[in-house]
mmCIF file of C-alpha atoms in Angstrom:
data_model
loop_
_atom_site.group_PDB
_atom_site.id
_atom_site.type_symbol
_atom_site.label_atom_id
_atom_site.label_comp_id
_atom_site.label_asym_id
_atom_site.label_seq_id
_atom_site.Cartn_x
_atom_site.Cartn_y
_atom_site.Cartn_z
ATOM 1 C CA MET A 29 -43.660 9.518 3.759
ATOM 2 C CA SER A 30 -43.567 10.621 0.125
ATOM 3 C CA MET A 31 -41.048 12.027 -2.335
ATOM 4 C CA ILE A 32 -41.573 14.666 -5.010
ATOM 5 C CA PHE A 33 -39.348 15.664 -7.959
ATOM 6 C CA SER A 34 -39.467 19.131 -9.520
ATOM 7 C CA SER A 35 -37.721 20.501 -12.576
ATOM 8 C CA THR A 36 -37.440 23.997 -11.104
ATOM 9 C CA ALA A 37 -36.596 25.243 -7.640
ATOM 10 C CA GLN A 38 -39.445 26.785 -5.676
ATOM 11 C CA SER A 39 -39.548 27.738 -2.011
ATOM 12 C CA CYS A 40 -41.492 25.315 0.156
ATOM 13 C CA LYS A 41 -43.971 28.018 1.265
ATOM 14 C CA GLY A 42 -46.811 28.215 -1.164
ATOM 15 C CA TYR A 43 -45.814 25.082 -3.048
ATOM 16 C CA ALA A 44 -48.895 23.196 -4.304
ATOM 17 C CA PHE A 45 -48.674 19.437 -4.507
ATOM 18 C CA SER A 46 -50.394 17.774 -7.455
ATOM 19 C CA SER A 47 -52.302 15.529 -5.060
ATOM 20 C CA ASN A 48 -53.728 18.625 -3.326
ATOM 21 C CA LYS A 49 -52.104 17.375 -0.142
ATOM 22 C CA ILE A 50 -51.654 20.205 2.370
ATOM 23 C CA PHE A 51 -48.697 20.322 4.771
ATOM 24 C CA ARG A 52 -48.831 22.793 7.627
ATOM 25 C CA ALA A 53 -45.048 23.155 8.001
ATOM 26 C CA CYS A 54 -42.122 23.235 5.609
ATOM 27 C CA ASN A 55 -38.418 23.990 5.544
ATOM 28 C CA ASP A 56 -36.004 25.005 2.780
ATOM 29 C CA LEU A 57 -33.036 22.740 3.389
ATOM 30 C CA PRO A 58 -29.668 24.552 2.932
ATOM 31 C CA TYR A 59 -28.072 22.002 0.591
ATOM 32 C CA LEU A 60 -28.808 19.866 -2.474
ATOM 33 C CA ASN A 61 -31.842 21.916 -3.648
ATOM 34 C CA SER A 62 -34.077 20.120 -1.187
ATOM 35 C CA TYR A 63 -37.276 20.985 0.676
ATOM 36 C CA LEU A 64 -39.069 19.248 3.504
ATOM 37 C CA HIS A 65 -42.830 19.396 4.187
ATOM 38 C CA TRP A 66 -44.547 17.805 7.161
ATOM 39 C CA ASN A 67 -47.572 17.483 9.404
ATOM 40 C CA TYR A 68 -46.968 16.515 13.001
ATOM 41 C CA ASP A 69 -49.641 15.654 15.560
ATOM 42 C CA SER A 70 -48.002 15.832 18.988
ATOM 43 C CA SER A 71 -50.979 14.202 20.723
ATOM 44 C CA SER A 72 -50.765 11.028 18.666
ATOM 45 C CA ASN A 73 -47.057 11.352 17.687
ATOM 46 C CA LYS A 74 -48.104 10.900 14.078
ATOM 47 C CA LEU A 75 -45.778 12.361 11.455
ATOM 48 C CA GLN A 76 -46.427 12.842 7.739
ATOM 49 C CA ILE A 77 -43.436 13.864 5.623
ATOM 50 C CA ALA A 78 -42.928 14.867 1.992
ATOM 51 C CA TYR A 79 -39.384 15.361 0.687
ATOM 52 C CA ARG A 80 -38.925 17.415 -2.487
ATOM 53 C CA HIS A 81 -35.735 17.580 -4.567
ATOM 54 C CA THR A 82 -35.118 19.822 -7.587
ATOM 55 C CA GLY A 83 -32.437 20.285 -10.206
ATOM 56 C CA ILE A 84 -31.540 16.611 -10.665
ATOM 57 C CA THR A 85 -29.538 16.293 -13.892
ATOM 58 C CA SER A 86 -27.056 13.414 -13.789
ATOM 59 C CA SER A 87 -28.397 11.012 -11.168
ATOM 60 C CA ARG A 88 -31.406 8.709 -11.582
ATOM 61 C CA TRP A 89 -32.061 8.365 -7.856
ATOM 62 C CA VAL A 90 -32.402 10.436 -4.696
ATOM 63 C CA SER A 91 -32.814 9.589 -1.022
ATOM 64 C CA TRP A 92 -33.428 11.225 2.326
ATOM 65 C CA ALA A 93 -33.392 9.738 5.823
ATOM 66 C CA ILE A 94 -34.733 10.658 9.252
ATOM 67 C CA ASN A 95 -33.496 9.406 12.600
ATOM 68 C CA PRO A 96 -35.773 10.164 15.568
ATOM 69 C CA THR A 97 -33.326 8.875 18.194
ATOM 70 C CA SER A 98 -29.841 10.173 17.260
ATOM 71 C CA THR A 99 -27.829 12.223 14.763
ATOM 72 C CA GLY A 100 -26.117 9.187 13.224
ATOM 73 C CA MET A 101 -27.040 7.188 10.144
ATOM 74 C CA ALA A 102 -27.526 3.923 12.040
ATOM 75 C CA GLY A 103 -31.145 3.513 13.066
ATOM 76 C CA SER A 104 -32.544 5.978 10.543
ATOM 77 C CA GLN A 105 -35.367 5.376 8.101
ATOM 78 C CA ALA A 106 -34.506 6.233 4.507
ATOM 79 C CA LEU A 107 -36.873 7.214 1.721
ATOM 80 C CA VAL A 108 -35.440 6.261 -1.672
ATOM 81 C CA ALA A 109 -36.766 7.051 -5.140
ATOM 82 C CA PHE A 110 -35.332 6.125 -8.505
ATOM 83 C CA GLN A 111 -36.278 6.199 -12.158
ATOM 84 C CA GLN A 112 -36.955 2.813 -13.685
ATOM 85 C CA THR A 113 -35.961 1.792 -17.203
ATOM 86 C CA ASP A 114 -39.462 2.567 -18.523
ATOM 87 C CA GLY A 115 -39.222 6.132 -17.219
ATOM 88 C CA THR A 116 -41.603 5.750 -14.303
ATOM 89 C CA MET A 117 -40.564 6.536 -10.752
ATOM 90 C CA ARG A 118 -40.531 4.142 -7.847
ATOM 91 C CA ALA A 119 -40.219 5.131 -4.169
ATOM 92 C CA TYR A 120 -39.741 2.922 -1.152
ATOM 93 C CA THR A 121 -38.585 3.091 2.457
ATOM 94 C CA SER A 122 -35.459 1.343 3.710
ATOM 95 C CA PRO A 123 -34.139 1.134 7.283
ATOM 96 C CA ILE A 124 -30.425 1.728 7.862
ATOM 97 C CA ILE A 125 -29.294 -0.693 10.519
ATOM 98 C CA SER A 126 -26.102 -0.579 12.587
ATOM 99 C CA GLY A 127 -23.116 -2.093 10.794
ATOM 100 C CA ASP A 128 -24.657 -1.634 7.319
ATOM 101 C CA ALA A 129 -21.657 -0.587 5.170
ATOM 102 C CA THR A 130 -23.668 0.120 2.054
ATOM 103 C CA GLN A 131 -22.666 3.467 0.538
ATOM 104 C CA VAL A 132 -24.630 4.886 -2.362
ATOM 105 C CA HIS A 133 -23.412 8.489 -2.284
ATOM 106 C CA ALA A 134 -20.267 10.437 -1.500
ATOM 107 C CA THR A 135 -19.544 10.858 2.209
ATOM 108 C CA SER A 136 -18.187 14.378 1.851
ATOM 109 C CA GLY A 137 -19.230 17.791 0.591
ATOM 110 C CA ALA A 138 -22.919 18.656 0.439
ATOM 111 C CA ASN A 139 -23.994 15.105 1.310
ATOM 112 C CA VAL A 140 -22.447 15.514 4.752
ATOM 113 C CA GLN A 141 -23.222 19.218 5.114
ATOM 114 C CA SER A 142 -26.905 18.494 4.565
ATOM 115 C CA MET A 143 -27.087 16.480 7.779
ATOM 116 C CA GLY A 144 -28.800 18.397 10.553
ATOM 117 C CA THR A 145 -31.536 18.502 13.170
ATOM 118 C CA LEU A 146 -35.131 19.590 12.806
ATOM 119 C CA ASN A 147 -37.598 20.724 15.471
ATOM 120 C CA LEU A 148 -40.974 19.456 14.243
ATOM 121 C CA LEU A 149 -42.912 21.819 16.538
ATOM 122 C CA SER A 150 -41.076 25.075 15.847
ATOM 123 C CA GLY A 151 -39.861 24.254 12.346
ATOM 124 C CA GLU A 152 -36.317 25.374 13.177
ATOM 125 C CA SER A 153 -33.499 23.367 11.609
ATOM 126 C CA SER A 154 -29.755 23.319 12.068
ATOM 127 C CA SER A 155 -26.962 21.799 9.986
ATOM 128 C CA THR A 156 -24.274 22.159 12.647
ATOM 129 C CA GLY A 157 -24.077 18.416 13.060
ATOM 130 C CA GLY A 158 -22.815 17.939 9.520
ATOM 131 C CA ASN A 159 -20.406 20.865 9.729
ATOM 132 C CA ASP A 160 -19.039 19.614 13.029
ATOM 133 C CA ARG A 161 -18.376 16.216 11.530
ATOM 134 C CA ILE A 162 -16.581 17.754 8.543
ATOM 135 C CA ARG A 163 -14.423 19.762 10.943
ATOM 136 C CA LYS A 164 -13.499 16.595 12.855
ATOM 137 C CA ARG A 165 -12.670 14.756 9.624
ATOM 138 C CA ASN A 166 -10.476 17.639 8.459
ATOM 139 C CA ILE A 167 -8.653 17.733 11.809
ATOM 140 C CA HIS A 168 -8.114 13.980 11.571
ATOM 141 C CA GLY A 169 -6.702 14.328 8.061
ATOM 142 C CA VAL A 170 -4.381 17.247 8.847
ATOM 143 C CA LEU A 171 -2.958 15.654 12.017
ATOM 144 C CA ASN A 172 -2.167 12.387 10.252
ATOM 145 C CA ALA A 173 -0.815 13.957 7.066
ATOM 146 C CA VAL A 174 1.573 16.204 9.016
ATOM 147 C CA SER A 175 2.710 13.534 11.499
ATOM 148 C CA TRP A 176 2.788 10.159 9.753
ATOM 149 C CA GLY A 177 3.095 11.596 6.257
ATOM 150 C CA ILE A 178 5.635 14.416 6.618
ATOM 151 C CA LEU A 179 7.442 14.478 9.987
ATOM 152 C CA LEU A 180 8.232 10.754 10.002
ATOM 153 C CA PRO A 181 9.924 10.811 6.559
ATOM 154 C CA ILE A 182 11.872 13.942 7.568
ATOM 155 C CA GLY A 183 13.052 12.204 10.734
ATOM 156 C CA ALA A 184 14.195 9.215 8.699
ATOM 157 C CA LEU A 185 16.139 11.470 6.311
ATOM 158 C CA ILE A 186 17.870 13.117 9.267
ATOM 159 C CA ALA A 187 18.963 9.781 10.693
ATOM 160 C CA ARG A 188 20.190 8.359 7.407
ATOM 161 C CA TYR A 189 22.095 11.307 5.982
ATOM 162 C CA LEU A 190 23.165 13.703 8.733
ATOM 163 C CA LYS A 191 25.019 11.036 10.686
ATOM 164 C CA VAL A 192 27.467 10.699 7.784
ATOM 165 C CA PHE A 193 28.852 14.114 8.709
ATOM 166 C CA LYS A 194 31.111 13.784 11.740
ATOM 167 C CA SER A 195 30.413 17.385 12.745
ATOM 168 C CA ALA A 196 26.700 16.523 13.106
ATOM 169 C CA ASP A 197 27.336 13.848 15.736
ATOM 170 C CA PRO A 198 25.473 13.565 18.131
ATOM 171 C CA ALA A 199 23.153 16.399 17.052
ATOM 172 C CA TRP A 200 21.628 14.248 14.297
ATOM 173 C CA PHE A 201 20.510 11.675 16.875
ATOM 174 C CA TYR A 202 18.672 14.210 19.032
ATOM 175 C CA LEU A 203 17.093 15.800 15.962
ATOM 176 C CA HIS A 204 15.966 12.373 14.795
ATOM 177 C CA VAL A 205 14.461 11.425 18.149
ATOM 178 C CA SER A 206 12.768 14.809 18.542
ATOM 179 C CA CYS A 207 11.239 14.730 15.074
ATOM 180 C CA GLN A 208 9.961 11.159 15.434
ATOM 181 C CA SER A 209 8.644 11.788 18.947
ATOM 182 C CA ILE A 210 6.641 14.816 17.822
ATOM 183 C CA ALA A 211 5.370 12.829 14.840
ATOM 184 C CA TYR A 212 4.275 9.982 17.107
ATOM 185 C CA ILE A 213 2.473 12.238 19.594
ATOM 186 C CA VAL A 214 0.631 14.167 16.869
ATOM 187 C CA GLY A 215 -0.024 10.918 14.997
ATOM 188 C CA VAL A 216 -1.609 9.296 18.055
ATOM 189 C CA ALA A 217 -3.882 12.341 18.374
ATOM 190 C CA GLY A 218 -4.884 11.934 14.730
ATOM 191 C CA TRP A 219 -5.417 8.203 15.234
ATOM 192 C CA GLY A 220 -7.630 8.931 18.231
ATOM 193 C CA THR A 221 -9.812 11.323 16.240
ATOM 194 C CA GLY A 222 -10.192 8.576 13.642
ATOM 195 C CA LEU A 223 -11.439 6.131 16.269
ATOM 196 C CA LYS A 224 -13.887 8.762 17.506
ATOM 197 C CA LEU A 225 -15.202 9.382 14.001
ATOM 198 C CA GLY A 226 -15.605 5.652 13.474
ATOM 199 C CA SER A 227 -17.577 5.230 16.693
ATOM 200 C CA GLU A 228 -19.920 8.042 15.649
ATOM 201 C CA SER A 229 -20.579 6.493 12.239
ATOM 202 C CA ALA A 230 -21.021 2.777 12.798
ATOM 203 C CA SER A 231 -22.930 2.492 9.518
ATOM 204 C CA ILE A 232 -19.966 3.780 7.467
ATOM 205 C CA GLN A 233 -16.862 1.611 7.413
ATOM 206 C CA TYR A 234 -13.512 2.188 5.714
ATOM 207 C CA ASP A 235 -11.964 -1.168 6.514
ATOM 208 C CA ALA A 236 -8.639 -0.798 4.685
ATOM 209 C CA HIS A 237 -8.016 2.735 5.984
ATOM 210 C CA ARG A 238 -8.931 1.697 9.531
ATOM 211 C CA THR A 239 -6.814 -1.482 9.466
ATOM 212 C CA ILE A 240 -3.720 0.306 8.183
ATOM 213 C CA GLY A 241 -4.216 2.989 10.828
ATOM 214 C CA ILE A 242 -4.266 0.403 13.608
ATOM 215 C CA ILE A 243 -1.142 -1.289 12.192
ATOM 216 C CA LEU A 244 0.642 2.069 12.065
ATOM 217 C CA PHE A 245 -0.239 2.829 15.668
ATOM 218 C CA CYS A 246 1.048 -0.579 16.806
ATOM 219 C CA LEU A 247 4.301 -0.337 14.839
ATOM 220 C CA GLY A 248 4.875 3.266 15.930
ATOM 221 C CA THR A 249 4.355 2.340 19.577
ATOM 222 C CA LEU A 250 6.708 -0.604 19.142
ATOM 223 C CA GLN A 251 9.390 1.738 17.799
ATOM 224 C CA VAL A 252 9.029 4.009 20.817
ATOM 225 C CA PHE A 253 9.506 1.157 23.279
ATOM 226 C CA ALA A 254 12.318 -0.337 21.193
ATOM 227 C CA LEU A 255 14.248 2.911 21.621
ATOM 228 C CA LEU A 256 14.318 2.266 25.364
ATOM 229 C CA LEU A 257 15.901 -1.140 24.708
ATOM 230 C CA ARG A 258 18.492 0.088 22.196
ATOM 231 C CA PRO A 259 21.823 -1.734 22.825
ATOM 232 C CA LYS A 260 25.070 0.225 23.013
ATOM 233 C CA PRO A 261 27.008 0.617 19.740
ATOM 234 C CA ASP A 262 29.550 -2.086 20.628
ATOM 235 C CA HIS A 263 26.963 -4.592 21.896
ATOM 236 C CA LYS A 264 26.729 -7.878 19.995
ATOM 237 C CA TYR A 265 22.971 -7.456 19.459
ATOM 238 C CA ARG A 266 23.193 -3.895 18.137
ATOM 239 C CA PHE A 267 23.501 -5.144 14.541
ATOM 240 C CA TYR A 268 20.202 -7.045 14.777
ATOM 241 C CA TRP A 269 18.512 -4.142 16.544
ATOM 242 C CA ASN A 270 19.521 -1.841 13.679
ATOM 243 C CA ILE A 271 18.013 -4.223 11.133
ATOM 244 C CA TYR A 272 14.749 -4.341 13.066
ATOM 245 C CA HIS A 273 14.674 -0.558 13.578
ATOM 246 C CA HIS A 274 15.247 0.233 9.911
ATOM 247 C CA LEU A 275 12.808 -2.409 8.650
ATOM 248 C CA VAL A 276 9.963 -1.299 10.899
ATOM 249 C CA GLY A 277 10.714 2.392 10.371
ATOM 250 C CA TYR A 278 10.634 2.254 6.578
ATOM 251 C CA SER A 279 7.538 0.027 6.676
ATOM 252 C CA VAL A 280 5.736 2.643 8.777
ATOM 253 C CA ILE A 281 6.648 5.406 6.315
ATOM 254 C CA ILE A 282 5.414 3.430 3.299
ATOM 255 C CA LEU A 283 2.161 2.422 5.000
ATOM 256 C CA SER A 284 1.637 5.990 6.211
ATOM 257 C CA ILE A 285 1.850 7.449 2.720
ATOM 258 C CA ILE A 286 -0.490 4.781 1.350
ATOM 259 C CA ASN A 287 -3.025 5.429 4.091
ATOM 260 C CA ILE A 288 -2.882 9.189 3.648
ATOM 261 C CA PHE A 289 -3.836 8.818 -0.003
ATOM 262 C CA LYS A 290 -6.676 6.538 1.055
ATOM 263 C CA GLY A 291 -7.722 9.327 3.405
ATOM 264 C CA PHE A 292 -7.688 11.816 0.529
ATOM 265 C CA ASN A 293 -10.030 9.540 -1.404
ATOM 266 C CA ILE A 294 -12.378 9.385 1.591
ATOM 267 C CA LEU A 295 -12.382 13.095 2.451
ATOM 268 C CA ASN A 296 -12.373 14.156 -1.197
ATOM 269 C CA PRO A 297 -11.021 17.676 -0.491
ATOM 270 C CA ASP A 298 -10.055 20.266 -3.078
ATOM 271 C CA LYS A 299 -7.412 18.933 -5.442
ATOM 272 C CA LYS A 300 -4.959 21.597 -4.277
ATOM 273 C CA TRP A 301 -4.519 19.827 -0.913
ATOM 274 C CA LYS A 302 -3.740 16.481 -2.478
ATOM 275 C CA ASN A 303 -1.421 18.131 -5.001
ATOM 276 C CA ALA A 304 0.322 20.003 -2.179
ATOM 277 C CA TYR A 305 1.006 16.753 -0.331
ATOM 278 C CA ILE A 306 2.245 15.110 -3.524
ATOM 279 C CA GLY A 307 4.605 18.056 -3.945
ATOM 280 C CA VAL A 308 5.964 17.649 -0.389
ATOM 281 C CA ILE A 309 6.542 13.914 -0.855
ATOM 282 C CA ALA A 310 8.171 14.501 -4.244
ATOM 283 C CA ALA A 311 10.496 17.112 -2.716
ATOM 284 C CA LEU A 312 11.471 14.734 0.100
ATOM 285 C CA ALA A 313 12.074 11.945 -2.414
ATOM 286 C CA LEU A 314 14.291 14.153 -4.603
ATOM 287 C CA ASN A 315 16.283 15.248 -1.560
ATOM 288 C CA ALA A 316 16.682 11.623 -0.533
ATOM 289 C CA VAL A 317 18.047 10.694 -3.971
ATOM 290 C CA TRP A 318 20.517 13.588 -3.919
ATOM 291 C CA PHE A 319 21.670 12.905 -0.351
ATOM 292 C CA GLU A 320 21.967 9.202 -1.074
ATOM 293 C CA GLY A 321 24.387 9.852 -3.913
ATOM 294 C CA TYR A 322 26.352 12.480 -1.977
ATOM 295 C CA THR A 323 26.689 10.412 1.185
ATOM 296 C CA TRP A 324 27.893 7.400 -0.793
ATOM 297 C CA TYR A 325 30.487 9.677 -2.387
ATOM 298 C CA LEU A 326 31.638 10.795 1.066
ATOM 299 C CA VAL A 327 31.722 7.245 2.420
ATOM 300 C CA VAL A 328 33.762 5.920 -0.517
ATOM 301 C CA LYS A 329 36.120 8.884 -0.318
ATOM 302 C CA ARG A 330 36.567 8.343 3.418
ATOM 303 C CA LYS A 331 37.258 4.644 2.943
ATOM 304 C CA ARG A 332 39.915 5.358 0.348
ATOM 305 C CA SER A 333 41.549 7.879 2.653
ATOM 306 C CA GLU A 334 41.590 5.357 5.500
ATOM 307 C CA ILE A 335 43.138 2.681 3.273
ATOM 308 C CA ALA A 336 45.741 5.110 1.938
ATOM 309 C CA GLY A 337 46.518 6.266 5.458
ATOM 310 C CA LYS A 338 47.404 2.706 6.495
ATOM 311 C CA MET A 339 49.991 2.332 3.704
ATOM 312 C CA PRO A 340 53.717 2.839 4.553
ATOM 313 C CA GLY A 341 54.732 6.486 4.314
ATOM 314 C CA GLY A 342 51.162 7.809 4.688
ATOM 315 C CA MET A 343 48.853 9.242 2.104
ATOM 316 C CA ASN A 344 50.125 11.234 -0.889
ATOM 317 C CA GLY A 345 53.587 11.431 0.724
ATOM 318 C CA SER A 346 56.931 10.329 -0.675
ATOM 319 C CA ASN A 347 55.557 6.890 -1.405
ATOM 320 C CA GLY A 348 52.671 8.429 -3.345
ATOM 321 C CA VAL A 349 49.401 6.837 -4.380
ATOM 322 C CA ASN A 350 47.694 5.929 -7.640
ATOM 323 C CA GLY A 351 50.911 4.323 -9.028
ATOM 324 C CA PHE A 352 53.360 7.137 -8.302
ATOM 325 C CA GLY A 353 55.826 5.545 -5.881
ATOM 326 C CA GLY A 354 58.651 6.926 -3.817
ATOM 327 C CA ARG A 355 61.383 5.740 -6.148
ATOM 328 C CA GLN A 356 59.966 7.706 -9.023
ATOM 329 C CA HIS A 357 59.835 10.803 -6.818
ATOM 330 C CA GLN A 358 63.461 10.314 -5.842
ATOM 331 C CA GLY A 359 64.505 10.010 -9.438
ATOM 332 C CA VAL A 360 62.993 13.349 -10.413
#
């Protein structure tokens, strides 16, 4: 295996190596200005490979890997070249073993799209493997952002603020349960795609993102089963159940938002998607602040009315309120 650097791009066909080495087959790779040259002897299973990369401007290193047994990174043989401090180049091979979490390049964009399969006999190549993985990662991100990151907070807002309005009872409860149930079902689907992605890329680990995801699944499942054990409103344990329900619920929302931003950092999509999610969360937060103030106003007003209603003569009647008593009224 060998690695060549060029200052200008040139198709692999007709390219002359300085060592006068001749390769019978070559392929223009679709990403990263890369070209692959090889000789393959099927009778002896001997393979000679030269990897050529052009247009390098900011990085001092480049690498390429081949895996003869699977489409994953684990088990592949990498060819790495880098420029030393004295300006000379050094190239070496390095195996990528299962469980190796070393990451030296971004795991999104062209670095993932460049992954593909190559038929050494026919010379045909395909990058569908990389595109398929990107599609799975995007599905994983969308499912989790919509469920854990948007529907769950909306369901919490419904439960906290709609129940203050007597006319919304019991509709708020069914809306809350429906919203959270849909969020949980979609969220479990997103969590499952994450597990699948992890199993397909044992050499790439996102420990914090994965751990938070598992915690969210456990807490979300616990909330679902806790709903089945919800005491009646007048039960002596209902107070403690409410504390548990609120504590776990708000913890799930906070962890979900944190993990979604970790997911954005991993996927590294266009900034517009991250900005769009920030806008949704900001809108929900502003609505929560407004509803919090308004519901407290309604609660305080209702309490005052109840207190005034218990006073002799009723509220705002002949006895009056706010210091204007019945005797003063009679004297007018």
